[in-house]
Coordinates of C-alpha atoms in Angstrom, one line a residue:
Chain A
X647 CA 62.8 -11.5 5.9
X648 CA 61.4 -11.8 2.6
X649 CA 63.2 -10.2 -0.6
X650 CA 62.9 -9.0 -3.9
X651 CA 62.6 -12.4 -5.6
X652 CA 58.4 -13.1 -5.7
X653 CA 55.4 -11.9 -7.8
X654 CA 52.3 -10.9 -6.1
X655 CA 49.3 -10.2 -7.8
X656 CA 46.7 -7.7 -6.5
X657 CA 42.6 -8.1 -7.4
X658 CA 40.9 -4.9 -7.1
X659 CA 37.9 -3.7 -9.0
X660 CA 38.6 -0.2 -7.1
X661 CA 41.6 1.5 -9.1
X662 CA 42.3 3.9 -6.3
X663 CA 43.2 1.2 -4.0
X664 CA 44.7 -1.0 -6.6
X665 CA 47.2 2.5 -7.4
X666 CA 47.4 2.7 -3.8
X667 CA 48.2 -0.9 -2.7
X668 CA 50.8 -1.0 -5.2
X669 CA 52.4 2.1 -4.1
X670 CA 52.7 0.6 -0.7
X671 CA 54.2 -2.5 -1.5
X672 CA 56.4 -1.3 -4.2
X673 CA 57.7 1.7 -1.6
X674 CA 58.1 -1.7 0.9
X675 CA 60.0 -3.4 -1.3
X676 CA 58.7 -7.2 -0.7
X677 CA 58.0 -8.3 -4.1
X678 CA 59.9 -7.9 -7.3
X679 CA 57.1 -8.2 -9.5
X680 CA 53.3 -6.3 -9.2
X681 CA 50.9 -7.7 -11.2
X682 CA 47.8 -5.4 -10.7
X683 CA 44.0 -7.2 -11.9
X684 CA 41.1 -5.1 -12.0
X685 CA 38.4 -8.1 -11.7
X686 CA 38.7 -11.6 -10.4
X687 CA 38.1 -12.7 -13.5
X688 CA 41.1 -10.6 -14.7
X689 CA 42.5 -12.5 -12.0
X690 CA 42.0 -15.6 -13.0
X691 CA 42.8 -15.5 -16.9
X692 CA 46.4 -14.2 -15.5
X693 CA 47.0 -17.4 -13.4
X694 CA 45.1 -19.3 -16.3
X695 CA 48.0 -17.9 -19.2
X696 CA 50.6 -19.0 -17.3
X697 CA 49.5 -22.1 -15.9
X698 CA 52.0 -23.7 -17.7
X699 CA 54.9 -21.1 -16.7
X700 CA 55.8 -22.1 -12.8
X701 CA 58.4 -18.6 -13.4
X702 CA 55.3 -16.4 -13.8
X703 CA 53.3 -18.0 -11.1
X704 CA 52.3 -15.6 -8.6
X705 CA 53.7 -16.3 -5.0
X706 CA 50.8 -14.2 -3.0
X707 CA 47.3 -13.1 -4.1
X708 CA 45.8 -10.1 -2.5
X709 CA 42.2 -10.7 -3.0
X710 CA 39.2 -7.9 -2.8
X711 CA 35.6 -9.0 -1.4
X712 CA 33.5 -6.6 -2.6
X713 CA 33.2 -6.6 -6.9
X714 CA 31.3 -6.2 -9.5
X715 CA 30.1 -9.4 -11.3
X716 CA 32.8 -12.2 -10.0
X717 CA 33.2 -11.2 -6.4
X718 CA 36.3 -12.6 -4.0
X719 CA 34.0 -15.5 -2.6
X720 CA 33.3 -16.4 -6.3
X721 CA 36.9 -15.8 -7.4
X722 CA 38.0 -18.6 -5.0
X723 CA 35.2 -21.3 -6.1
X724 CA 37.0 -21.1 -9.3
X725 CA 40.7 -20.4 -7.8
X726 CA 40.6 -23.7 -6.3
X727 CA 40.4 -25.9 -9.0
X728 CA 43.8 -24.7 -10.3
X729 CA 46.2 -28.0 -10.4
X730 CA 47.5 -28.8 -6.6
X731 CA 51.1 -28.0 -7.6
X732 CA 49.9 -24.0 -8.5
X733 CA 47.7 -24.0 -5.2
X734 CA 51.1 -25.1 -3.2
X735 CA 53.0 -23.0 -4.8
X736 CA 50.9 -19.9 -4.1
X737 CA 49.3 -18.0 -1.1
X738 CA 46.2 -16.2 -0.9
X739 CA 45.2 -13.2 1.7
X740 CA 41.9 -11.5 1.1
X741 CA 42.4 -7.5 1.8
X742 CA 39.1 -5.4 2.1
X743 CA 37.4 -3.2 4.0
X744 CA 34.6 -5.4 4.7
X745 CA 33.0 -5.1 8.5
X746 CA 30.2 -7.6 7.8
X747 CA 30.8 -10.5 10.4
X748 CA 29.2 -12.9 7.6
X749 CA 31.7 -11.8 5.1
X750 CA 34.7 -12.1 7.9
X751 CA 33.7 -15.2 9.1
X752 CA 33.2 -16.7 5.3
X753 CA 36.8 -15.7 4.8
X754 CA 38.6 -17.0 7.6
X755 CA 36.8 -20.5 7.0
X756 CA 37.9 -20.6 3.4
X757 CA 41.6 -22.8 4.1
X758 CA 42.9 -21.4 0.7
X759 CA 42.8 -18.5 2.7
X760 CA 45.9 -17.9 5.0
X761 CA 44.3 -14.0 6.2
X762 CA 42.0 -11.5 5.9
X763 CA 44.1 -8.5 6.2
X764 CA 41.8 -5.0 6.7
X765 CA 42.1 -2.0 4.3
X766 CA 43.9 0.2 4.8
X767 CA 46.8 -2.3 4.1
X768 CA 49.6 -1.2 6.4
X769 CA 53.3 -2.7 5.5
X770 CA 54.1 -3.8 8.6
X771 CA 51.4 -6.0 8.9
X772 CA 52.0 -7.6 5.4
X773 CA 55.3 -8.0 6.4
X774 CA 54.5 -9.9 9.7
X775 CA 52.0 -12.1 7.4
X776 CA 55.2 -12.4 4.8
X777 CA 57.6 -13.9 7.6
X778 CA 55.0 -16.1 9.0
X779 CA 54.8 -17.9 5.5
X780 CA 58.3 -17.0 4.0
X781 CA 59.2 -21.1 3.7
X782 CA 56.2 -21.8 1.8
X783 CA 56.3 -18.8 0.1
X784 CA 59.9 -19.5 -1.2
X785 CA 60.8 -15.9 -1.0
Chain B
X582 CA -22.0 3.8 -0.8
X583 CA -19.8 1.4 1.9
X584 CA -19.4 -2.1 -0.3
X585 CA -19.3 -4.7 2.5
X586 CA -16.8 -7.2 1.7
X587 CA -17.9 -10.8 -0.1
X588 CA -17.4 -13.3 2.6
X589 CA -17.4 -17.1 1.2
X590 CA -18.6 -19.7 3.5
X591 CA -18.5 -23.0 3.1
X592 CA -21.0 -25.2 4.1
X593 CA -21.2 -29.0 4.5
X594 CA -23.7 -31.5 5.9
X595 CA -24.8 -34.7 4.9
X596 CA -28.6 -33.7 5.4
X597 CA -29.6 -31.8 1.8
X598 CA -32.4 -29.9 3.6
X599 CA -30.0 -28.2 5.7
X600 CA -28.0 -27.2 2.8
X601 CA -31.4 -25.7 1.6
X602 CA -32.2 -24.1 4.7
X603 CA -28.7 -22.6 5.0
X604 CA -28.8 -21.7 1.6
X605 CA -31.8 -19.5 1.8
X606 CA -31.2 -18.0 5.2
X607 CA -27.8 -16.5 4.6
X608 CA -27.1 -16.2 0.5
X609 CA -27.7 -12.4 0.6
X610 CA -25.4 -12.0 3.2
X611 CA -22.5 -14.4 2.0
X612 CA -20.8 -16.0 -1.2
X613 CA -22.6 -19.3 0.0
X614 CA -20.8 -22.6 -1.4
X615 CA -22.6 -25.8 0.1
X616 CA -21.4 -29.8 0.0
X617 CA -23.2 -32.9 0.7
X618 CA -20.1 -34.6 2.1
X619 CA -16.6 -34.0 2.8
X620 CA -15.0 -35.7 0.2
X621 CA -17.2 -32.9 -1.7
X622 CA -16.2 -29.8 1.0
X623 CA -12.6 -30.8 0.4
X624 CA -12.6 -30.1 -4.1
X625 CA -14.4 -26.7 -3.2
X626 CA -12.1 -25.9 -0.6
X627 CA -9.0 -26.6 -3.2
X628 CA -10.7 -24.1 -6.0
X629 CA -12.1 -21.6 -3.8
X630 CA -10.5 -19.2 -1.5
X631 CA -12.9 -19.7 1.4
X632 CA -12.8 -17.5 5.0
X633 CA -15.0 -19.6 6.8
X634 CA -16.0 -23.4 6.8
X635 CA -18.9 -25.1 8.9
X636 CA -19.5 -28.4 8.8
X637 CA -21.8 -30.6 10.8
X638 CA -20.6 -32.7 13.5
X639 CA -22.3 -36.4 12.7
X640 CA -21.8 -37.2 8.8
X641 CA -21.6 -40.7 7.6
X642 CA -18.2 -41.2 6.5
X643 CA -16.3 -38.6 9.0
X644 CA -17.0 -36.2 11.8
X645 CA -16.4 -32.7 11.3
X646 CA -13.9 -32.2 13.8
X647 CA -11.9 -35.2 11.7
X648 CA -12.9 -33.3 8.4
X649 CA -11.4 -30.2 10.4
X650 CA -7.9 -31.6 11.8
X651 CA -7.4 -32.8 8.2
X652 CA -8.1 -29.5 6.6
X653 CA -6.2 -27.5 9.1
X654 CA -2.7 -28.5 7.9
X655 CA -3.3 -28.0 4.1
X656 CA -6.0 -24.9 4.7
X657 CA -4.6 -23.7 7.6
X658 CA -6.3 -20.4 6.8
X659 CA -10.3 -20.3 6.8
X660 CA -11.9 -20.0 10.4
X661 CA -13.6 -23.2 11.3
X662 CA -17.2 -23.5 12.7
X663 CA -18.4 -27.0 14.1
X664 CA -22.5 -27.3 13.9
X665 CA -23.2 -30.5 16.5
X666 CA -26.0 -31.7 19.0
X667 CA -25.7 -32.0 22.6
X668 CA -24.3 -35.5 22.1
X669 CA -20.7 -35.3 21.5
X670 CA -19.2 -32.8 24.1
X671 CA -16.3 -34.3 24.8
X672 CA -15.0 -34.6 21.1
X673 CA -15.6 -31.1 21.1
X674 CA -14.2 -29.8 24.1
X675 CA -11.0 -31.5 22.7
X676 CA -11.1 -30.3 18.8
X677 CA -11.5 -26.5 20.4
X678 CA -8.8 -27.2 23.1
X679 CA -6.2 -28.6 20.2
X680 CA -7.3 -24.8 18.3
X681 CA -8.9 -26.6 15.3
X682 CA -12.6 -25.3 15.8
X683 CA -13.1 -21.6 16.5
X684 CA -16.4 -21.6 17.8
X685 CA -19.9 -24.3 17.8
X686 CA -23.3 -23.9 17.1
X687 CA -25.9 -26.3 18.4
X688 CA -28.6 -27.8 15.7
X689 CA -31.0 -26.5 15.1
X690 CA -29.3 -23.2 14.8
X691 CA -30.4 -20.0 15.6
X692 CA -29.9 -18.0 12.9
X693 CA -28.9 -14.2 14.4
X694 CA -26.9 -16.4 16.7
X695 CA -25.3 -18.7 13.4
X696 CA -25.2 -15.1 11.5
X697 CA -23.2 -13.5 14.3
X698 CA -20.9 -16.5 15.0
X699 CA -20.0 -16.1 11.0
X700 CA -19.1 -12.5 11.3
X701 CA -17.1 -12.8 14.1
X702 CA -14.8 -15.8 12.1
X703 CA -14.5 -13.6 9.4
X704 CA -13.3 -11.0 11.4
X705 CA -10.8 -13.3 12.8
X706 CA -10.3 -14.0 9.4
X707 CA -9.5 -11.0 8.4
X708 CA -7.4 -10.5 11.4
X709 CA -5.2 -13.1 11.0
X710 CA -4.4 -12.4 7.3
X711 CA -3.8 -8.5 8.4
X712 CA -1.2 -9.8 10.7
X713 CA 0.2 -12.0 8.1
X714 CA 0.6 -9.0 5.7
X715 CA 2.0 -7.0 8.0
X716 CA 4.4 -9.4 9.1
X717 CA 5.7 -9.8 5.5
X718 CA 5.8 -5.8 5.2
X719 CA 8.3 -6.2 8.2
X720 CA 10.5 -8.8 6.6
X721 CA 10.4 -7.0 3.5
X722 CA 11.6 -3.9 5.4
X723 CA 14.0 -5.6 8.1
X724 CA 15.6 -7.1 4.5
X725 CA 15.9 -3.5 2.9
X726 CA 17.2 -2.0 6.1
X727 CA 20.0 -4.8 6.6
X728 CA 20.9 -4.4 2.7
X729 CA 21.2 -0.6 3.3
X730 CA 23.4 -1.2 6.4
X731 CA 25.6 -3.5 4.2
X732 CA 26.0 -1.2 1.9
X733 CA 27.0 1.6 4.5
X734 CA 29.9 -1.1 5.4
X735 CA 31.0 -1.7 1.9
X736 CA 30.3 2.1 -0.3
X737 CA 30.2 4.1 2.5
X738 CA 33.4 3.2 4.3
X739 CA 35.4 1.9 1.1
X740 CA 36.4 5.5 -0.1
X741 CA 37.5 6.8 3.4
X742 CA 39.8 4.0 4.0
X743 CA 41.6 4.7 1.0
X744 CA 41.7 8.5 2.6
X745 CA 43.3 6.2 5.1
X746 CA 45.5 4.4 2.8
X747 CA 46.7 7.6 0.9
X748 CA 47.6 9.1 4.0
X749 CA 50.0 6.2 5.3
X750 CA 51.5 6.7 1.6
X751 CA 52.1 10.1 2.6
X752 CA 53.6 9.1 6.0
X753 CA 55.7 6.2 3.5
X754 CA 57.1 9.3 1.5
X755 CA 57.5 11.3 4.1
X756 CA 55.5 13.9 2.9
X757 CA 53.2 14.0 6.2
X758 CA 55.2 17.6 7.9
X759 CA 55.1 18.9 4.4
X760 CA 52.2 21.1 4.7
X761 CA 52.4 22.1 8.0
X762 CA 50.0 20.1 10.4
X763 CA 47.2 19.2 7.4
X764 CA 48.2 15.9 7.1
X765 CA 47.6 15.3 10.7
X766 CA 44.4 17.2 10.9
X767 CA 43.0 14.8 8.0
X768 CA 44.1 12.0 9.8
X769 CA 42.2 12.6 12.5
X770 CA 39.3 13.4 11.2
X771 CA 39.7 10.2 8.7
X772 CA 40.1 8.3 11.7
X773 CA 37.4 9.6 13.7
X774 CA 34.7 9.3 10.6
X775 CA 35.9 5.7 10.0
X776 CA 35.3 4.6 14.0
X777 CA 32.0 5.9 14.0
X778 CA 31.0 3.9 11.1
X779 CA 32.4 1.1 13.1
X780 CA 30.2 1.8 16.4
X781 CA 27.6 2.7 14.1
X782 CA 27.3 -1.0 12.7
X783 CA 28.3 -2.4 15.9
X784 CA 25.6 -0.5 17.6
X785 CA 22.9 -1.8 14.8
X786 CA 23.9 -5.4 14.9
X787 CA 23.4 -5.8 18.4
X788 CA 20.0 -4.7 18.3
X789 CA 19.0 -6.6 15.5
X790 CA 20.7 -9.8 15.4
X791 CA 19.7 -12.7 17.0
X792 CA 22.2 -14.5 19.7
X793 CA 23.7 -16.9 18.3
X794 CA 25.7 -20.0 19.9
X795 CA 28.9 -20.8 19.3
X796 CA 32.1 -21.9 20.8
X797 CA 33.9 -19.0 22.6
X798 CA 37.6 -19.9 23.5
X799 CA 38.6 -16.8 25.5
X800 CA 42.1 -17.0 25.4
X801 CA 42.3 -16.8 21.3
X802 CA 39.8 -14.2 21.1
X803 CA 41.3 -12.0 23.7
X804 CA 45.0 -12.6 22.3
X805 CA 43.2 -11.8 18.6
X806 CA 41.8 -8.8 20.3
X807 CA 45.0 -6.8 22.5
X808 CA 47.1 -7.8 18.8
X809 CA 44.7 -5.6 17.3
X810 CA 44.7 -3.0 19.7
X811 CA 48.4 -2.7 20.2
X812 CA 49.5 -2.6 16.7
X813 CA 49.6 1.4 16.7
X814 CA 50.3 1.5 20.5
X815 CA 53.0 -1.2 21.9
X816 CA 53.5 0.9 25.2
X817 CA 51.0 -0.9 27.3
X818 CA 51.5 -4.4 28.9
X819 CA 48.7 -7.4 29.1
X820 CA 48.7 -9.4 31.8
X821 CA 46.0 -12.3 31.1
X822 CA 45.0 -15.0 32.8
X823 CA 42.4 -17.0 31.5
X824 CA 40.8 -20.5 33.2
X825 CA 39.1 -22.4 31.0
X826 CA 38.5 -25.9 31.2
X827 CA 34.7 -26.5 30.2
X828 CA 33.1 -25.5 27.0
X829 CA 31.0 -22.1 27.0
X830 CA 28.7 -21.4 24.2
X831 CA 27.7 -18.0 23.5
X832 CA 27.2 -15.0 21.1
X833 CA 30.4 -14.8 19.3
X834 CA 29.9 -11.4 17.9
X835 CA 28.4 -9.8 21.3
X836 CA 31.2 -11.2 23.3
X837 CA 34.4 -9.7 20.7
X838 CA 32.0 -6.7 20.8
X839 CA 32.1 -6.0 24.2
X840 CA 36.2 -7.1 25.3
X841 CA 36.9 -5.0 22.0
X842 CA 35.7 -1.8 23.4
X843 CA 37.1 -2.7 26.8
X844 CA 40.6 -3.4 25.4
X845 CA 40.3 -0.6 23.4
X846 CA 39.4 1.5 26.1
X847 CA 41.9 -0.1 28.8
X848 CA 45.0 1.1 26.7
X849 CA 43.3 4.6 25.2
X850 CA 42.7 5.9 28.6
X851 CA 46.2 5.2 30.2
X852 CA 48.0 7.9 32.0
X853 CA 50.6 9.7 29.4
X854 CA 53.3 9.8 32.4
X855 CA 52.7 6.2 33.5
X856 CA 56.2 4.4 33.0
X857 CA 54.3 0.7 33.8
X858 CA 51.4 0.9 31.5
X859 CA 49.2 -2.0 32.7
X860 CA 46.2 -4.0 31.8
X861 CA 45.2 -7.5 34.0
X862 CA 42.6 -9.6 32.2
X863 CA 41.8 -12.6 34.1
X864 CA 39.1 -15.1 32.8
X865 CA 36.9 -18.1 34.9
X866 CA 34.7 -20.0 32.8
X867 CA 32.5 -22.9 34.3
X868 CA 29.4 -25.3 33.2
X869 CA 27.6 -21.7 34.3
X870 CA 28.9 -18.6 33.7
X871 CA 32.5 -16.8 32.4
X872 CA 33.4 -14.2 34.7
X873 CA 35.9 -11.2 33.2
X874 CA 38.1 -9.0 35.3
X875 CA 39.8 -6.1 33.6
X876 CA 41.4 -4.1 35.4
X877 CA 44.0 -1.1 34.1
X878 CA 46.1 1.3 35.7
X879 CA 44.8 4.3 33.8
X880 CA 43.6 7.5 34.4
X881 CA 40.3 5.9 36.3
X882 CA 37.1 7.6 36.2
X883 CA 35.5 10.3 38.2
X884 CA 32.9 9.2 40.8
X885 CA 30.1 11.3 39.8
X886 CA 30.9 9.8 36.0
X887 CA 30.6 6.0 36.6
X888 CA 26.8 5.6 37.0
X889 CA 26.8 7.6 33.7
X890 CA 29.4 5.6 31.2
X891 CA 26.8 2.8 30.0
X892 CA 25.0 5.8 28.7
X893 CA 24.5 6.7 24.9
X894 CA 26.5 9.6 23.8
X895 CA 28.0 10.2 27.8
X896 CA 31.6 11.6 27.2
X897 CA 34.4 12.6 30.3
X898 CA 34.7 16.2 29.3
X899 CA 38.5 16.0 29.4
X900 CA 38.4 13.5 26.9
X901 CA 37.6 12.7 23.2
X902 CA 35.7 9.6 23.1
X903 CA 32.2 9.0 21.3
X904 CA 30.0 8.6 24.1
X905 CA 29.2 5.0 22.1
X906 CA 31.7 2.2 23.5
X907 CA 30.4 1.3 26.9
X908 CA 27.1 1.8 25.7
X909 CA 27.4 -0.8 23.3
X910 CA 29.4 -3.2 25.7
X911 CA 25.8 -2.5 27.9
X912 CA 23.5 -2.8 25.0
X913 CA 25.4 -6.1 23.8
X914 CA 25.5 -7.5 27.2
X915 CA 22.1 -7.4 28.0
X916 CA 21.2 -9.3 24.7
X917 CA 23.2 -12.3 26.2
X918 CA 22.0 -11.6 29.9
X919 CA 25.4 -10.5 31.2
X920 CA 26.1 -8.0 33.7
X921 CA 28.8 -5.3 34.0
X922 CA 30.1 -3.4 37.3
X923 CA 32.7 -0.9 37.2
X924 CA 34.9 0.3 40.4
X925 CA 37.6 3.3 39.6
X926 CA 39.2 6.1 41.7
X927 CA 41.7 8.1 39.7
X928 CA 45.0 7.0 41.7
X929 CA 44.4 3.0 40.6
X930 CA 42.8 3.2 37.7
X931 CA 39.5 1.4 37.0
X932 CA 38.1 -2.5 37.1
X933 CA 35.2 -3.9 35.0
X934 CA 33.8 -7.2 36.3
X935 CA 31.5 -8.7 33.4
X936 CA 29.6 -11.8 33.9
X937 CA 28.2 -13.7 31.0
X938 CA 26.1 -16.8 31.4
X939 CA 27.4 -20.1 29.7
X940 CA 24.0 -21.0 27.1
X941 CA 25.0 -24.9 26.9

């Protein structure tokens, strides 16, 4: 059962869903700290600033698909280049409300990604995803 | 005034005074380009765009159907006319079996007959790049239509699953009793828009897409599938039995598709007072065909309903489907050559036997 120990950082270019998502996992209670993005590349200066911080690494990434300019696919070409011991340290599930088999398919193949959860994000299901990787997740 | 349109012919032959002769019979009629060889028909043919080409049979260096199978791959586009003797019928009979020559004209020609043959390439001509317009119309128009379906999966569904989302806030709260049964209503509705849109584009890939073939392990796609299902609903039990043991290729999409909508179906349609809510799957897969049994216990299906359920927009009266679901599983079937039969009576409940072919 995870607790309130871990940071999780949400990547949303809609602000509804990113006021939204928050909501629902704060109300949850499974991480101690939100970080809230509005872009991947939002997203990536974050992890970037505190590369050198392992206490402000994020423990789980909620990822969008579907954004302006740096979309999710694009996100992770640049997301995995971060140094192996940030990449181990972190998980990454995409979250969107994408029905395109392409898109799904894309996803599921990418191994930095551990699941594409559908919108809307329901707790239970991010709980069930949090207790399948609470040992790597160190939470 | 009707302007008739320029037609360029090319012309080539080793003998000058057939140029000539050409030459004056036929320049009012056509753009007339002429060459002594074929070395020489070749550069004209790389500056000018050209509808038809003759070229004479016997020519020092080349024939003309060897002048024409070269030509065909880089100029695949003008109509070709081979002028020839008796001689060389056999040549002939094989250039215009292999499609490189269109038509031949015996020397000396004939010129209605040599002024007809060139109307009737350049009608070809023109056919053949009408087709080839029209062909990229429909690309260009398939390509809008699919980014337009996209975007109804992205824009158009994005804002009503946050509805969605908003409302399981609500529930989170517990707000949803606090204005009377609202809440509920919107749900619904929310719920009902949002699996619409998913028939919709369910619907819409199946016509369009081609089957593809991939690697269908049954028993991890039907698994994936009844977790899906029975995340709001844990009251019915899945029996499945799946055999297995040889690789079957098929259309992955068309395949989750179709068990989706059955599964979906299976546990939507149980009896509300049924204490043993069941659903048997059992799958047999060999080197030919997968063979799917699902049966439920459910409230079955009326007799005078089941030769209408694989038709679009059909709904029991009692209950609130979309008249979409077996539809689709029909529609999807049928682009993979499957077949679906149904037996029901309302005390058992109801059995669909699908067969779909192994394509390896």
């Amino acid at each position: 059962m995870p607790n309130k120990t871990g940071k999780v950082l949400l990547i949303d270019d809609n602000d509804i869903d990113l006021k939204i998502n928050y909501k629902i996992i704060n109300l949850s209670g499974f991480f101690q700290e939100i970080i809230l993005c509005q872009s991947g590349s939002e997203g990536i200066d974050y992890i970037n600033k505190n590369l050198d911080e392992p206490n402000s690494w994020p423990d789980f990434i909620l990822l969008d698909i579907q954004m302006p300019e740096m979309d999710g696919f694009e996100f992770l070409e640049i997301y995995k280049n971060f140094p192996r011991p940030f990449l181990d340290h972190c998980r990454l599930a995409i979250l969107s409300s994408t029905l395109d088999f392409g898109d799904i398919k894309k996803a599921e193949a990418n191994p930095l990604v551990i699941k594409l959860l559908k919108k809307p994000l329901y707790p239970n299901e991010l709980q069930e995803l949090l207790n399948k990787h609470s040992m790597l997740l160190g939470i | 005034m009707i302007s008739t349109p320029t037609v360029r012919v090319l012309y080539i032959d080793d003998e000058e005074n057939n140029l000539q002769a050409f030459r004056a019979s036929f320049r009012r009629q056509y753009e007339i380009y002429t060459a002594i060889s074929a070395a020489e028909g070749l550069l004209i043919l790389q500056n000018v765009d050209i509808h038809v080409i003759i070229a004479d049979q016997k020519m020092p260096n080349t024939t003309g159907v060897e002048f024409f199978k070269g030509v065909v791959k880089t100029h695949p586009d003008p109509i070709r006319i081979l002028l020839t003797g008796y001689t060389d019928i056999e040549a002939l009979a094989d250039a215009i079996n292999h499609g490189d020559v269109y038509r031949y004209i015996t020397k000396p020609w004939n010129d209605l007959e040599l002024h007809n043959s060139i109307k009737n390439a350049y009608d070809a001509y023109k056919g053949r790049m009408d087709l080839r317009n029209k062909m990229t119309e429909l690309e260009k128009t398939n390509d809008e239509l699919n980014r337009f379906i996209y975007s109804i999966s992205h824009e158009l569904r994005a804002p009503l699953v946050s509805v969605i989302g908003i409302i399981n806030l609500v529930k989170m709260e517990g707000l949803y009793d606090s204005s009377g049964e609202y809440w509920g209503l919107i749900e619904t509705c929310s719920n009902k828009l949002d699996y619409y849109i998913q028939k919709t584009l369910q619907y819409y890939k199946n016509t369009k897409d081609v089957p593809d073939h991939s690697e269908i392990n049954f028993g991890l796609i039907i698994q994936e599938l009844i977790d899906l299902h029975t995340y709001s609903d844990k009251d019915t039990k899945f029996n499945v039995v799946i055999n297995q043991n040889v690789k079957f290729i098929s259309d992955a999409f068309r395949i989750e598709v179709i068990l989706s909508n059955l599964i979906s179906n299976a546990i939507k349609y149980q009896k509300t007072n049924e204490p043993n809510k069941t659903v048997n799957i059992e799958v047999d897969v060999n080197e030919h065909k997968a063979s799917i049994n699902i049966n439920d216990n459910g409230m079955g299906i009326l007799k005078e309903h089941l030769e209408k359920i694989f038709m679009q927009f059909f709904k029991g009266k009692m209950h609130h489907g979309s008249g979409l679901g077996l539809f689709i599983v029909k529609e999807a079937l049928d682009k993979i050559n499957g077949t679906i039969n149904v037996s029901s009576n309302i005390e058992d409940g109801t059995t669909f036997k699908i067969t779909i072919p192994n394509a390896k």
